[in-house]
Amino acid sequence: MPEKYYITTPIYYPSANFHIGHCYTTIIADAIARYKRMTGYDVFFQTGTDEHGEKIEKKAKEAGVSPKEYVDKIIEDAKDLWASLGISYDYFIRTTDKNHEVAVQKIFKKLYEQGDIYKGSYEGLYCVPCESFWTESQAVDGKCPDCGREVKMVSEEAYFFKLSKYQDQLIKFYDEHPDFILPLSRKNEMLNNFIKPGLEDLCVSRTSFKWGIPVDFDPNHVVYVWIDALTNYITSLGYPDVNNELFKKYWPADLHLVGKEIVRFHTIIWPCMLMALDLPLPHQVFGHGWLKIDGGKISKSLGNYKDPREYIKAYGVDAVRYYALREVPFGNDGNFSEEALISRTNADLANTLGNLVNRTISMAHKYFDGVTSNPKINEEIDNNLISKVTSLKEIVETKMNELKVNEAIDEIMDVLRLCNKYIDETTPWTLAKDETKKNRLATVLYNLLESIRICAILLSPFIPDTSNNILLELNTKKTDYASIEFGSLEENLQLNEPKILFNRIEIKN
Ligand code: MSP
C-alpha cells in the first residue's frame, strides 16, 4: 500500500475575489501535492473557504444580498481561478457545507461537556477585518498588530476554550517534534512571544453577529472563527465519525501550509484543540512569507492588484506557476511585480528551457529526420552532463522533502543550463559537416534528448502543461517517475515536430 500524504492550504476568506497572494499558497501546495503523487504517495490535497464571520456579513449587507449568496458567487469564481491555474485539489471544503456545520456543533458540544469550553464574558480589542482579538499589550499604539487598522473595545458574554490547560503539553510536543514548525524562526517566535508569556483562554463564540454556526445548546451564540475554521481539516474527512475511511486513512495531516500570519493559530490553538479531542497532531506546519506589492501588503481594500487570470491570459499558466514557485525563497517575503514575472519567464522558460528543447529537437529533425539512436560514441565531455542528470532525481527529492521548492526547481534549471553549454561545446552543426562523425552526432543528440526527458518529468509538478508538451514532442512512452534513469529514452523513436514552448515577452514601457 502506498504511503499517504495529506496536505492542506488555509481555507481562504471569500470576502472578495482572490488575488495573487492566495494563488501563491495554493500553487505551492499544488506543486508539493503533484510531486508527492508522482513519487508514489496516496495524496489527499485539500483547499477551501472560510465563509462565516462579521466581515462577510457586512460585505453581503453592503452588496444587498444574503451572506450565502455573497460567498456562493466568490466561491464559483475561486473554483474557476483554481481550474485556470491547474490546481489539482482532491477536496474543496466550504465551512457552509452542512456536514461541516453539524460536525462543528458536535465538536463544540463535546468540548463543552468535557469542561474544555466554559461560559464567561469577553472584553477585549477586536479587529473586524482580521477577525482577531488582541489584548492591550498585543495592540500596537491601539491598532491591530497584523494590519495596522483601528481595533475596537468589545464586551460580551462568550464561551472560552481552555487553551491555558494545554500549555505544558504543547511545549512538550514542540520539544519532542523539532520539525513541527518550519521555518525554525517561526517556532522560536511562537515559543517566545506567545507560549512562554502564558497562554490565555480563547474566545470561541460571539453574540454580536449572526452569520456563523449556531451553538446548538445556546443559540444566542455562534461559533467564533477558529473552532469553525481549523476543524475543516478533520470534518472534511468525516470527523467526528472516527471510523470514516477517509479519516482513518489520512488523519493526521502531513503538512498544513499557511501564511506566516496564521502560524500562531495552527501551531498553538489547533494542537491544543486536537489534544482536547484526543486526536493525533499534524506532522508539520510550514509558515511561508507574504508576497508583497511595492513592498506592502496585497490588499483587498487597497485594490492594488489585478485578477490573476489576466497574467495567465497574457503569459500562460505555467509562467505564473513558475514565477510563484521559483521567484521567492520559500519561507521569506517576496515582492510581486509583472516586470519580474516577465524577466523570469524570458530567462528561464523561454531562453533556458524553451530554446534548448527547440534547438535540440530541430537538430534531430535536420540531421536524422527526427529519429533517435544512441551509438554510444561517448567522450569525456559527456560524463559531467550524464552524472549531473543521473543525480538530479535524488537532489530534487532532498530539496522537496525540506520544502525548498525554489531550490528544487533551480537544480533542474542548472541541468538545463548545462545542456545549453553542452551544445555550445560539442557544436553539433560542426559534427554534422563530417560524415565520419555521424555516430558521435547521434550520441550528442541522444544525450540531450534524454536529459530533456528527465528534466521534463521532474518539472511536471511545477509546470505540468509545459512538461506534458515536451514529452509529447519527444513522443516517448517513458514519461513516469520510475523511468528516470539515464539511457531509458527509446531508440528509433520518431520525434514530433518542435513547437515554440514560450515566446519571449517584450517588456512594455
Ligand atoms: N480564513 C483564514 C484561514 C483559516 S485556516 C483554518 C484566513 N484567510 S485569508 O483569506 O485571510 O488568507 C489566508 C491565507 O492566504 C494566508 O495565510 C496565506 O496563506 C494566503 N495569503 C493571502 N495573502 C497573501 C499574500 N499577500 N502573500 C502570500 N500569501 C497570502 O486567514
Coordinates of C-alpha atoms and ligand atoms in Angstrom, one line a residue, residues 9-15 18-22 24-25 50 225-226 229-233 257-262 266 288-292 297-298 300, ligand 1:
T9 CA -3.9 25.1 2.2
P10 CA -5.6 27.5 4.6
I11 CA -9.3 28.0 3.9
Y12 CA -9.5 31.5 2.5
Y13 CA -12.0 34.2 3.4
P14 CA -14.3 34.7 0.5
S15 CA -14.7 38.4 1.3
F18 CA -8.8 36.0 -4.6
H19 CA -5.5 37.7 -5.5
I20 CA -2.0 36.5 -6.4
G21 CA -1.2 36.1 -2.7
H22 CA -3.9 33.4 -2.4
Y24 CA 0.9 31.8 -4.2
T25 CA 0.0 29.5 -1.3
D50 CA -13.8 30.0 5.5
V225 CA -13.9 31.7 13.8
W226 CA -11.2 29.2 15.0
A229 CA -12.2 27.2 10.6
L230 CA -9.5 25.0 12.0
T231 CA -11.7 21.9 12.3
N232 CA -12.1 22.0 8.5
Y233 CA -9.1 19.8 8.3
L257 CA 0.8 25.1 4.5
V258 CA -0.1 28.5 5.9
G259 CA 0.9 32.2 5.6
K260 CA 3.0 33.5 8.4
E261 CA 0.2 35.5 10.0
I262 CA -1.8 32.4 10.8
H266 CA -2.1 26.4 13.5
H288 CA 5.6 30.9 4.4
G289 CA 6.2 34.6 3.8
W290 CA 4.0 37.1 2.1
L291 CA 4.0 38.2 -1.5
K292 CA 4.0 42.0 -1.4
K297 CA 0.6 44.0 1.6
I298 CA -1.6 43.0 -1.3
K300 CA -8.4 43.8 -1.0
Ligands
MSP1 N1 -9.6 32.1 6.9 C1 -8.3 32.3 7.5 C2 -7.5 31.0 7.5 C3 -8.2 29.8 8.2 S1 -7.3 28.4 8.0 C4 -8.0 27.3 9.0 C5 -7.5 33.3 6.7 N2 -7.9 33.6 5.4 S2 -7.3 34.6 4.4 O1 -8.2 34.7 3.2 O2 -7.0 35.9 5.1 O3 -6.0 34.1 3.8 C6 -5.2 33.2 4.4 C7 -4.0 32.8 3.6 O4 -3.9 33.3 2.2 C8 -2.8 33.2 4.2 O5 -2.4 32.5 5.3 C9 -1.8 33.0 3.1 O6 -1.5 31.6 3.1 C10 -2.6 33.4 1.9 N3 -2.3 34.8 1.5 C11 -3.1 35.8 1.5 N4 -2.4 36.9 1.1 C12 -1.2 36.6 0.8 C13 0.0 37.3 0.3 N5 -0.1 38.5 0.0 N6 1.1 36.5 0.2 C14 1.2 35.2 0.5 N7 0.1 34.6 0.9 C15 -1.0 35.2 1.1 O7 -6.6 33.8 7.2

